[in-house]
Amino acid sequence: MSTAAKVEEKLFQNRYKVDAGRPHISIKNPDLCAHDCDAQQCAVCCPAGCYTTEGNGRIVLITDGCLECGTCRVICDDHRNVEWEYPRGGYGILFKFG
Amino acid sequence: MAEKFDAIVVGAGPSGNAAAYTLAKSGLKVLQLERGEYPGSKNVQGAILYADALERIIPDFREDAPLERHIIEQRMWVLDDASFIGSHYRSDDFNKPPHNRYTIIRAQFDKWFSQKAQEAGVLLICETTVTDLIMDGTQVIGVRTDRLGGSIYADVVILADGVNSMLARKAGFRPELNPGDVALAVKEIHFMPEETIASRFNVSGDAGVVIEMIGKITKGMMGTGFLYTNKESLTIGVGCMLSDFKKQKISPNRLLEEMKSHPSIRPLIEGGEMKEYAAHLIPEGGYKAIPRIYGEGWLIAGDSGMFVNAVHREGSNLAMTTGRIAAETVIELAAQGKACSTKNLAAYRAKLDQSFVMKDMKKYQNLPDILHRNPQFLTTYPELLNQAAHIMLKVDGVDKKSKEKQIRSNFAHRRSLFGLVGDAYKMWRAFE
């Protein structure tokens, strides 16, 4: 395996039960991320790379690979712009080893 | 009329299982709710099991608990970019049963622990997320879930729902986590043949090694790396304060990748098959970050109560101990026919204050602040130590006296004499 594995390749090893169409995390006000948040630390610090910055400065969130750690919610302490819940029971990451 | 229980335990990790098991053993009617497919499927840890905390709950746990390796050697490495300086402590005494600590795989261990709780009489329902606490004024009287439809009631609810504890936050029992009070850890598990692990780490049978690391691997952030030997796999990971990740804008995945490629680490994990990548927050805020842990009809145990001793890498043992003591408090009140009121549940806090849990938490209460304000302990010093070793050990025709002078001048140059004395004082204050 390459010594600099991309996070997508790693997540591929994990087991998930995706709750299709019902993401458990959402951005409350997407405009705020695009215009009022210079740091956009979620796009760097999410360990599963769920947040990406688009060319126009907007943040795109895809929760399918989420490891349910809580980083994005806690780290957004300047704006509190992340709506974070646990997935419905049984859904989300299912650690084989943990 | 909905069914009523003596106690509801939210979560089936170490604290929840310890609490549920202890309650059920005493004959109380216990419902335990877990959001994962099975206990352990949402849980992440390094993971080291400290025998003592579990022994006090299940004395004969060694007979059938899924344990990986007992630890006979602890390595502490201080890393520079290309080198490490460290200490190893290995003792054959750690090879003699009963063993003091083990590596475990949490998905397997939590399932086993939960099985014990169920055998003791706990009613466990999985794949069920608790969405709210049901309140009667300020009193918690039950929970609502996303699955069971309707409400479930109990005399007391024990929140063992982990570091994020959505329930405690929603109910206003504690504020949102502060990025300076939690560490983000990422880790991977790499599988390889048992013989490979035995030869690489100089162990045989079920004996194992743990390596704890500080230094340049965390890029100036406050944190540590670790490498643990399991039976047929290695766990490797790194964790740093979330506030540091935020400030320095470092990708946790890249941090782990770079650590894995360190010349002293890469050969140890080479050839392994990576089978899982996990991330988890660790509540490392210490004593000052502990929220209210009891109230009218509720108790908090484990990570949810910020019970982690970051200095000694202890957490699951504090989780089990707080879970057990929470249960014992409830059992005593039930036996005396007393209500689980705020006043009566204060006994929980009092018991914890008397135990190693709060004594240890208190001992290091200033350390998080000191390390936050003095990043040199994890950046400059590792570099200086490695340089010093390099200078002394390289044979190059320079006399030893000149080498010592060079080392002294390196230290003084980087930290100044006052800086060095001040740092020594701060460390003494933090650990006294």
Coordinates of C-alpha atoms in Angstrom, one line a residue:
Chain A
M1 CA 0.0 0.0 0.0
S2 CA 1.2 3.5 -0.8
T3 CA 2.6 5.3 2.2
A4 CA 0.3 8.3 1.6
A5 CA -3.0 6.6 1.3
K6 CA -5.9 8.9 0.5
V7 CA -8.7 9.0 3.0
E8 CA -11.2 7.7 0.5
E9 CA -9.1 4.5 0.0
K10 CA -9.1 4.0 3.8
L11 CA -12.8 4.5 4.2
F12 CA -13.3 1.8 1.6
Q13 CA -12.1 -0.7 4.3
N14 CA -14.8 0.4 6.7
R15 CA -18.2 -1.0 7.0
Y16 CA -21.2 1.4 6.8
K17 CA -24.9 1.1 6.7
V18 CA -25.8 4.4 5.0
D19 CA -29.2 5.9 5.8
A20 CA -29.9 7.0 2.2
G21 CA -31.5 10.4 2.0
R22 CA -31.3 11.0 5.7
P23 CA -27.9 12.6 6.5
H24 CA -27.4 13.0 10.2
I25 CA -25.3 16.1 9.9
S26 CA -26.1 19.3 8.0
I27 CA -24.8 22.8 7.6
K28 CA -27.3 25.2 9.1
N29 CA -26.6 28.2 6.9
P30 CA -24.4 27.4 3.9
D31 CA -24.0 31.1 3.0
L32 CA -22.3 31.7 6.3
C33 CA -19.5 29.1 5.4
A34 CA -19.0 30.7 2.0
H35 CA -18.9 34.3 3.1
D36 CA -18.2 34.6 6.8
C37 CA -15.8 31.8 7.6
D38 CA -12.3 32.3 6.4
A39 CA -10.9 29.3 8.3
Q40 CA -13.2 26.6 6.9
Q41 CA -11.4 24.2 9.3
C42 CA -14.0 21.5 8.8
A43 CA -12.7 21.0 5.3
V44 CA -9.2 20.2 6.7
C45 CA -9.9 18.6 10.1
C46 CA -12.7 16.2 9.4
P47 CA -10.8 12.9 9.6
A48 CA -13.1 11.3 7.0
G49 CA -12.8 14.2 4.6
C50 CA -16.6 14.6 4.5
Y51 CA -16.3 18.4 4.0
T52 CA -14.8 19.8 0.8
T53 CA -14.4 23.4 -0.4
E54 CA -15.7 24.3 -3.8
G55 CA -14.1 26.9 -6.1
N56 CA -16.7 29.5 -5.2
G57 CA -15.9 29.1 -1.5
R58 CA -19.0 27.0 -0.7
I59 CA -18.6 23.9 1.6
V60 CA -20.0 20.7 0.4
L61 CA -20.9 18.0 3.0
I62 CA -21.3 14.3 2.2
T63 CA -21.8 12.3 5.3
D64 CA -21.6 8.8 3.9
G65 CA -18.0 8.2 5.2
C66 CA -18.6 9.9 8.5
L67 CA -16.8 8.2 11.5
E68 CA -19.2 9.9 14.0
C69 CA -16.4 11.5 16.0
G70 CA -17.9 14.9 16.4
T71 CA -14.9 17.0 15.3
C72 CA -16.9 19.1 12.8
R73 CA -19.4 20.2 15.4
V74 CA -16.9 20.9 18.1
I75 CA -14.4 22.7 15.8
C76 CA -17.1 25.1 14.4
D77 CA -17.1 27.0 17.7
D78 CA -16.8 30.4 16.1
H79 CA -20.1 30.0 14.1
R80 CA -21.9 26.9 15.5
N81 CA -23.1 26.2 12.0
V82 CA -23.2 22.4 12.1
E83 CA -26.4 20.6 13.0
W84 CA -25.2 17.3 14.4
E85 CA -27.2 14.3 15.5
Y86 CA -26.3 10.6 15.8
P87 CA -27.6 8.5 12.8
R88 CA -30.8 6.6 13.4
G89 CA -30.2 3.5 15.5
G90 CA -28.3 0.8 13.5
Y91 CA -27.2 3.2 10.7
G92 CA -23.9 4.9 10.1
I93 CA -20.4 3.5 10.7
L94 CA -20.2 -0.1 12.0
F95 CA -16.8 -0.7 13.4
K96 CA -15.5 -4.2 12.9
F97 CA -12.6 -3.7 15.3
G98 CA -13.0 -0.2 16.8
Chain B
M1 CA -49.1 2.4 30.4
A2 CA -45.5 2.2 29.3
E3 CA -43.2 -0.3 31.1
K4 CA -41.1 1.1 33.9
F5 CA -37.6 0.1 34.9
D6 CA -35.5 0.6 38.0
A7 CA -32.8 2.1 35.8
I8 CA -32.1 2.9 32.2
V9 CA -28.5 2.9 31.0
V10 CA -27.8 4.8 27.8
G11 CA -24.8 3.2 25.9
A12 CA -23.0 -0.1 25.9
G13 CA -19.4 0.9 26.2
P14 CA -17.2 0.3 29.3
S15 CA -19.1 2.6 31.6
G16 CA -22.5 1.6 30.4
N17 CA -21.8 -2.1 30.6
A18 CA -20.1 -1.7 34.0
A19 CA -23.2 0.1 35.3
A20 CA -25.8 -2.2 33.7
Y21 CA -24.0 -5.3 34.9
T22 CA -23.6 -4.1 38.5
L23 CA -27.2 -3.0 38.7
A24 CA -28.6 -6.2 37.3
K25 CA -26.4 -8.3 39.5
S26 CA -28.1 -6.7 42.5
G27 CA -31.5 -7.7 41.2
L28 CA -32.6 -4.3 39.8
K29 CA -34.6 -4.2 36.6
V30 CA -32.4 -2.6 34.0
L31 CA -32.9 -1.5 30.4
Q32 CA -29.8 -0.7 28.4
L33 CA -30.1 1.1 25.0
E34 CA -27.3 1.1 22.4
R35 CA -27.5 2.8 19.0
G36 CA -25.0 0.5 17.3
E37 CA -25.9 -2.8 15.5
Y38 CA -24.2 -4.6 18.4
P39 CA -22.3 -3.3 21.5
G40 CA -18.9 -2.1 20.3
S41 CA -19.9 -1.2 16.8
K42 CA -19.8 2.5 17.5
N43 CA -16.9 2.4 20.0
V44 CA -13.3 3.3 19.4
Q45 CA -10.3 3.0 21.7
G46 CA -6.5 2.3 21.3
A47 CA -7.1 -0.1 23.1
I48 CA -5.5 -1.0 26.4
L49 CA -7.6 -2.8 29.1
Y50 CA -6.4 -2.3 32.6
A51 CA -7.3 -5.4 34.5
D52 CA -7.9 -3.9 37.9
A53 CA -11.0 -1.9 37.0
L54 CA -12.6 -4.9 35.4
E55 CA -11.6 -7.3 38.1
R56 CA -13.6 -5.3 40.6
I57 CA -16.6 -6.0 38.5
I58 CA -16.0 -9.4 37.0
P59 CA -13.2 -11.1 39.0
D60 CA -12.8 -14.1 36.7
F61 CA -13.0 -12.1 33.4
R62 CA -9.8 -13.7 32.1
E63 CA -11.6 -17.0 31.7
D64 CA -13.5 -16.0 28.6
A65 CA -12.9 -12.3 27.8
P66 CA -11.5 -11.7 24.3
L67 CA -8.0 -10.4 25.2
E68 CA -5.3 -9.9 22.6
R69 CA -1.9 -9.7 24.3
H70 CA -0.8 -9.0 27.9
I71 CA 1.8 -6.2 28.0
I72 CA 5.2 -7.0 29.1
E73 CA 7.1 -4.0 27.7
Q74 CA 6.4 -0.3 27.5
R75 CA 8.4 1.9 25.2
M76 CA 8.4 5.7 25.4
W77 CA 9.7 7.4 22.3
V78 CA 10.6 11.0 21.8
L79 CA 10.8 11.5 18.1
D80 CA 12.6 13.9 15.8
D81 CA 12.1 13.9 12.1
A82 CA 14.7 11.1 11.5
S83 CA 15.3 9.7 14.9
F84 CA 13.9 8.8 18.3
I85 CA 15.4 8.7 21.8
G86 CA 13.5 6.7 24.3
S87 CA 13.2 4.4 27.2
H88 CA 12.0 0.8 27.3
Y89 CA 10.7 -0.9 30.4
R90 CA 10.4 -4.7 30.1
S91 CA 9.9 -7.0 32.9
D92 CA 9.3 -10.7 33.2
D93 CA 7.1 -10.0 36.2
F94 CA 4.5 -8.7 33.7
N95 CA 4.6 -12.1 32.1
K96 CA 3.3 -13.8 35.3
P97 CA -0.4 -14.2 35.7
P98 CA -2.6 -12.5 36.7
H99 CA -1.6 -10.0 34.1
N100 CA -1.9 -6.3 34.7
R101 CA -3.1 -5.0 31.3
Y102 CA -3.9 -6.3 27.9
T103 CA -4.5 -5.0 24.4
I104 CA -8.1 -5.6 23.3
I105 CA -10.2 -5.1 20.2
R106 CA -13.2 -3.1 21.4
A107 CA -15.8 -4.4 19.0
Q108 CA -15.1 -7.9 20.4
F109 CA -14.5 -6.9 24.0
D110 CA -17.6 -4.7 24.3
K111 CA -19.8 -7.5 22.9
W112 CA -18.4 -9.9 25.5
F113 CA -18.9 -7.4 28.3
S114 CA -22.4 -6.8 27.2
Q115 CA -23.1 -10.5 27.0
K116 CA -22.1 -10.7 30.7
A117 CA -24.5 -7.9 31.5
Q118 CA -27.3 -9.7 29.7
E119 CA -26.6 -12.9 31.5
A120 CA -26.9 -10.9 34.7
G121 CA -30.4 -9.9 33.7
V122 CA -30.0 -6.7 31.7
L123 CA -32.5 -6.1 28.9
L124 CA -30.4 -4.8 26.0
I125 CA -31.9 -3.2 23.0
C126 CA -29.6 -2.3 20.1
E127 CA -30.0 -0.2 17.0
T128 CA -31.8 2.3 19.1
T129 CA -30.7 5.9 19.5
V130 CA -32.0 7.7 22.5
T131 CA -33.2 11.1 21.2
D132 CA -34.4 12.8 24.4
L133 CA -34.7 12.6 28.1
I134 CA -38.2 12.8 29.4
M135 CA -38.4 15.5 32.1
D136 CA -40.9 16.2 34.8
G137 CA -39.9 19.7 35.7
T138 CA -36.2 19.3 36.6
Q139 CA -36.4 15.6 37.1
V140 CA -35.5 13.0 34.5
I141 CA -38.1 10.3 34.5
G142 CA -37.3 8.4 31.3
V143 CA -36.1 8.5 27.7
R144 CA -37.5 8.7 24.2
T145 CA -35.9 6.8 21.4
D146 CA -36.1 6.7 17.6
R147 CA -37.3 3.1 17.5
L148 CA -39.5 1.9 20.2
G149 CA -42.3 4.3 19.7
G150 CA -43.4 6.1 22.8
S151 CA -41.6 6.6 26.0
I152 CA -39.8 4.4 28.5
Y153 CA -39.7 5.3 32.2
A154 CA -37.3 4.6 35.0
D155 CA -36.4 5.8 38.5
V156 CA -33.0 6.8 37.3
V157 CA -31.2 7.3 33.9
I158 CA -27.4 6.7 33.7
L159 CA -25.9 8.6 30.8
A160 CA -23.0 6.5 29.6
D161 CA -23.4 7.8 26.0
G162 CA -19.8 8.7 25.3
V163 CA -17.7 11.9 24.7
N164 CA -20.3 13.6 22.5
S165 CA -23.1 13.0 25.0
M166 CA -25.9 14.6 22.9
L167 CA -28.4 13.9 25.7
A168 CA -26.5 15.7 28.5
R169 CA -26.1 18.7 26.2
K170 CA -29.7 18.8 25.0
A171 CA -30.9 18.6 28.6
G172 CA -28.6 21.5 29.5
F173 CA -26.6 19.4 32.0
R174 CA -23.4 20.4 30.3
P175 CA -22.2 22.9 27.7
E176 CA -20.9 22.0 24.2
L177 CA -17.4 20.6 24.2
N178 CA -14.6 23.1 23.9
P179 CA -12.0 22.3 21.2
G180 CA -9.3 22.8 23.9
D181 CA -10.9 20.1 26.0
V182 CA -10.9 17.2 23.5
A183 CA -8.2 15.4 21.5
L184 CA -9.0 14.0 18.1
A185 CA -7.4 10.6 17.6
V186 CA -7.2 8.7 14.3
K187 CA -6.0 5.1 14.1
E188 CA -5.7 2.1 11.8
I189 CA -5.5 -1.6 12.4
H190 CA -3.0 -3.5 10.3
F191 CA -3.1 -7.3 10.1
M192 CA 0.0 -9.5 9.9
P193 CA 1.0 -13.0 10.9
E194 CA 1.6 -13.7 14.6
E195 CA 5.1 -14.8 13.9
T196 CA 5.9 -11.4 12.2
I197 CA 4.7 -9.6 15.3
A198 CA 6.7 -11.9 17.6
S199 CA 9.9 -11.4 15.7
R200 CA 9.5 -7.6 15.1
F201 CA 8.7 -6.9 18.8
N202 CA 10.8 -9.6 20.4
V203 CA 7.9 -11.3 22.1
S204 CA 6.5 -14.8 22.3
G205 CA 3.2 -16.4 23.1
D206 CA 0.5 -13.9 24.2
A207 CA 3.0 -11.3 25.3
G208 CA 2.9 -7.8 23.7
V209 CA 4.5 -4.4 23.5
V210 CA 3.1 -0.9 23.6
I211 CA 4.9 2.1 22.2
E212 CA 3.8 5.7 23.2
M213 CA 5.3 8.5 21.3
I214 CA 5.7 12.3 21.5
G215 CA 7.7 14.7 19.5
K216 CA 7.8 16.0 15.9
I217 CA 5.2 13.5 14.8
T218 CA 2.5 15.8 16.1
K219 CA 3.9 18.9 14.3
G220 CA 4.0 21.1 17.3
M221 CA 0.5 20.1 18.4
M222 CA -0.1 18.8 21.9
G223 CA -0.6 15.1 21.5
T224 CA 0.8 11.6 21.3
G225 CA 1.2 8.7 18.9
F226 CA 0.8 5.1 19.8
L227 CA 1.5 1.6 18.4
Y228 CA 0.0 -1.4 20.1
T229 CA 0.5 -5.1 19.4
N230 CA -2.6 -7.2 19.2
K231 CA -2.6 -11.0 18.6
E232 CA -2.5 -10.8 14.8
S233 CA -2.6 -7.1 14.2
L234 CA -1.1 -3.8 15.1
T235 CA -3.0 -0.7 16.0
I236 CA -1.3 2.6 15.1
G237 CA -2.7 6.0 15.8
V238 CA -2.1 9.6 16.7
G239 CA -4.2 12.1 18.7
C240 CA -3.8 15.8 19.3
M241 CA -5.9 18.5 20.9
L242 CA -8.7 19.6 18.6
S243 CA -7.9 23.3 19.2
D244 CA -4.4 22.6 17.8
F245 CA -5.8 20.9 14.8
K246 CA -8.0 23.9 14.2
K247 CA -5.3 26.5 14.8
Q248 CA -2.7 24.8 12.6
K249 CA -5.1 23.5 10.0
I250 CA -3.6 20.0 9.8
S251 CA -5.4 17.1 8.2
P252 CA -5.5 14.2 10.8
N253 CA -5.3 11.7 8.0
R254 CA -2.1 13.2 6.7
L255 CA -0.7 13.5 10.2
L256 CA -1.1 9.7 10.6
E257 CA 0.3 9.0 7.1
E258 CA 3.4 11.0 7.9
M259 CA 3.8 9.3 11.2
K260 CA 3.5 5.9 9.6
S261 CA 6.3 6.9 7.2
H262 CA 8.7 7.8 10.0
P263 CA 11.9 5.8 9.5
S264 CA 11.7 4.3 13.0
I265 CA 8.0 3.3 12.6
R266 CA 7.6 2.3 9.0
P267 CA 9.6 -1.0 9.3
L268 CA 7.4 -2.1 12.2
I269 CA 4.2 -1.9 10.2
E270 CA 5.5 -2.8 6.8
G271 CA 3.5 -5.5 4.9
G272 CA 0.5 -5.2 7.2
E273 CA -3.0 -5.2 5.7
M274 CA -5.0 -2.2 6.8
K275 CA -8.5 -3.3 7.6
E276 CA -10.1 -0.3 9.3
Y277 CA -9.6 3.4 9.8
A278 CA -11.3 5.0 12.8
A279 CA -11.5 8.4 14.5
H280 CA -12.6 9.4 17.9
L281 CA -12.7 12.4 20.3
I282 CA -11.0 11.8 23.7
P283 CA -12.1 14.1 26.5
E284 CA -8.7 15.3 27.8
G285 CA -9.8 18.6 29.4
G286 CA -9.0 17.1 32.8
Y287 CA -10.5 17.8 36.2
K288 CA -11.6 21.4 35.4
A289 CA -13.6 20.2 32.4
I290 CA -15.7 17.7 34.4
P291 CA -19.3 18.8 34.2
R292 CA -22.1 18.2 36.7
I293 CA -22.3 14.4 37.0
Y294 CA -25.6 13.9 38.9
G295 CA -28.9 15.5 39.3
E296 CA -32.6 14.8 39.8
G297 CA -33.0 11.3 38.5
W298 CA -29.8 11.2 36.4
L299 CA -26.1 10.3 36.6
I300 CA -23.2 10.7 34.1
A301 CA -20.4 8.1 33.8
G302 CA -17.4 7.5 31.5
D303 CA -16.3 9.8 28.7
S304 CA -19.6 11.6 28.9
G305 CA -18.3 13.0 32.3
M306 CA -14.9 13.7 30.8
F307 CA -13.3 11.0 32.9
V308 CA -9.9 10.6 31.2
N309 CA -6.4 10.8 32.7
A310 CA -4.5 12.0 29.6
V311 CA -1.1 11.9 31.3
H312 CA -1.3 8.2 32.1
R313 CA -3.4 7.2 29.0
E314 CA -6.2 6.0 31.2
G315 CA -9.8 6.2 30.2
S316 CA -11.6 2.9 29.9
N317 CA -10.7 2.0 33.5
L318 CA -12.1 5.3 34.7
A319 CA -15.2 4.6 32.6
M320 CA -15.7 1.2 34.2
T321 CA -15.1 2.5 37.7
T322 CA -17.4 5.5 37.3
G323 CA -20.1 3.2 35.8
R324 CA -19.7 0.7 38.7
I325 CA -19.8 3.4 41.4
A326 CA -22.8 5.1 39.7
A327 CA -24.6 1.7 39.9
E328 CA -23.5 1.1 43.5
T329 CA -24.9 4.4 44.5
V330 CA -28.3 3.6 42.9
I331 CA -28.3 0.1 44.5
E332 CA -27.7 1.6 48.0
L333 CA -30.5 4.1 47.6
A334 CA -32.9 1.4 46.3
A335 CA -32.0 -0.8 49.3
Q336 CA -32.8 2.0 51.7
G337 CA -36.0 2.8 49.8
K338 CA -34.7 6.3 49.0
A339 CA -35.5 8.3 45.9
C340 CA -32.8 9.1 43.2
S341 CA -33.0 12.8 44.0
T342 CA -30.1 15.3 43.5
K343 CA -29.5 15.2 47.3
N344 CA -29.3 11.5 47.5
L345 CA -27.3 11.0 44.3
A346 CA -24.6 13.4 45.6
A347 CA -23.3 10.2 47.2
Y348 CA -22.0 9.3 43.7
R349 CA -19.8 12.4 43.6
A350 CA -18.6 11.8 47.2
K351 CA -17.6 8.2 46.4
L352 CA -15.7 9.3 43.3
D353 CA -13.9 12.0 45.3
Q354 CA -12.7 9.2 47.7
S355 CA -11.6 7.0 44.8
F356 CA -8.5 7.1 42.6
V357 CA -10.7 8.6 39.9
M358 CA -11.0 12.1 41.3
K359 CA -7.7 11.9 43.1
D360 CA -5.9 11.3 39.9
M361 CA -8.0 13.8 37.9
K362 CA -7.2 16.4 40.6
K363 CA -3.5 15.7 40.7
Y364 CA -3.0 16.7 37.1
Q365 CA -5.6 19.5 37.0
N366 CA -3.1 22.2 35.9
L367 CA -1.3 20.1 33.3
P368 CA -3.6 20.8 30.3
D369 CA -3.2 24.6 30.8
I370 CA 0.5 24.4 31.2
L371 CA 1.1 22.3 28.1
H372 CA -1.3 24.5 26.1
R373 CA 0.7 27.6 27.0
N374 CA 4.1 25.9 26.6
P375 CA 4.2 24.0 23.4
Q376 CA 8.0 23.8 23.6
F377 CA 7.6 20.6 25.8
L378 CA 6.4 18.7 22.8
T379 CA 8.4 20.5 20.0
T380 CA 11.7 22.0 21.0
Y381 CA 12.6 19.5 23.7
P382 CA 12.2 16.4 21.6
E383 CA 14.4 18.0 19.0
L384 CA 17.0 19.0 21.5
L385 CA 17.1 15.6 23.1
N386 CA 17.5 13.8 19.8
Q387 CA 20.3 16.3 18.8
A388 CA 22.0 15.7 22.1
A389 CA 22.0 11.9 21.6
H390 CA 23.2 12.3 18.1
I391 CA 26.1 14.5 19.1
M392 CA 27.2 12.2 21.9
L393 CA 26.9 9.0 20.0
K394 CA 28.5 10.1 16.7
V395 CA 32.2 9.3 16.7
D396 CA 33.8 12.0 14.6
G397 CA 37.1 13.0 16.1
V398 CA 35.5 15.8 18.3
D399 CA 36.3 15.4 22.0
K400 CA 33.5 14.7 24.4
K401 CA 34.0 17.9 26.4
S402 CA 33.4 20.0 23.2
K403 CA 30.4 17.8 22.4
E404 CA 28.9 18.6 25.9
K405 CA 29.5 22.2 25.4
Q406 CA 27.8 22.0 22.0
I407 CA 24.7 20.4 23.6
R408 CA 24.5 22.9 26.4
S409 CA 24.8 25.7 23.9
N410 CA 22.0 24.2 21.8
F411 CA 19.7 24.1 24.8
A412 CA 20.5 27.6 25.9
H413 CA 20.2 28.9 22.4
R414 CA 16.7 27.4 21.9
R415 CA 15.3 28.1 25.3
S416 CA 17.6 30.5 27.2
L417 CA 18.8 29.7 30.7
F418 CA 15.7 31.3 32.3
G419 CA 13.5 29.4 29.9
L420 CA 15.1 26.1 30.9
V421 CA 14.8 26.8 34.6
G422 CA 11.2 28.1 34.1
D423 CA 10.3 25.0 32.2
A424 CA 11.7 22.7 34.8
Y425 CA 9.6 24.5 37.4
K426 CA 6.4 24.3 35.3
M427 CA 6.9 20.6 34.9
W428 CA 7.4 20.1 38.6
R429 CA 4.3 22.1 39.3
A430 CA 2.3 20.1 36.8
F431 CA 3.3 16.7 38.2
E432 CA 3.8 17.4 42.0

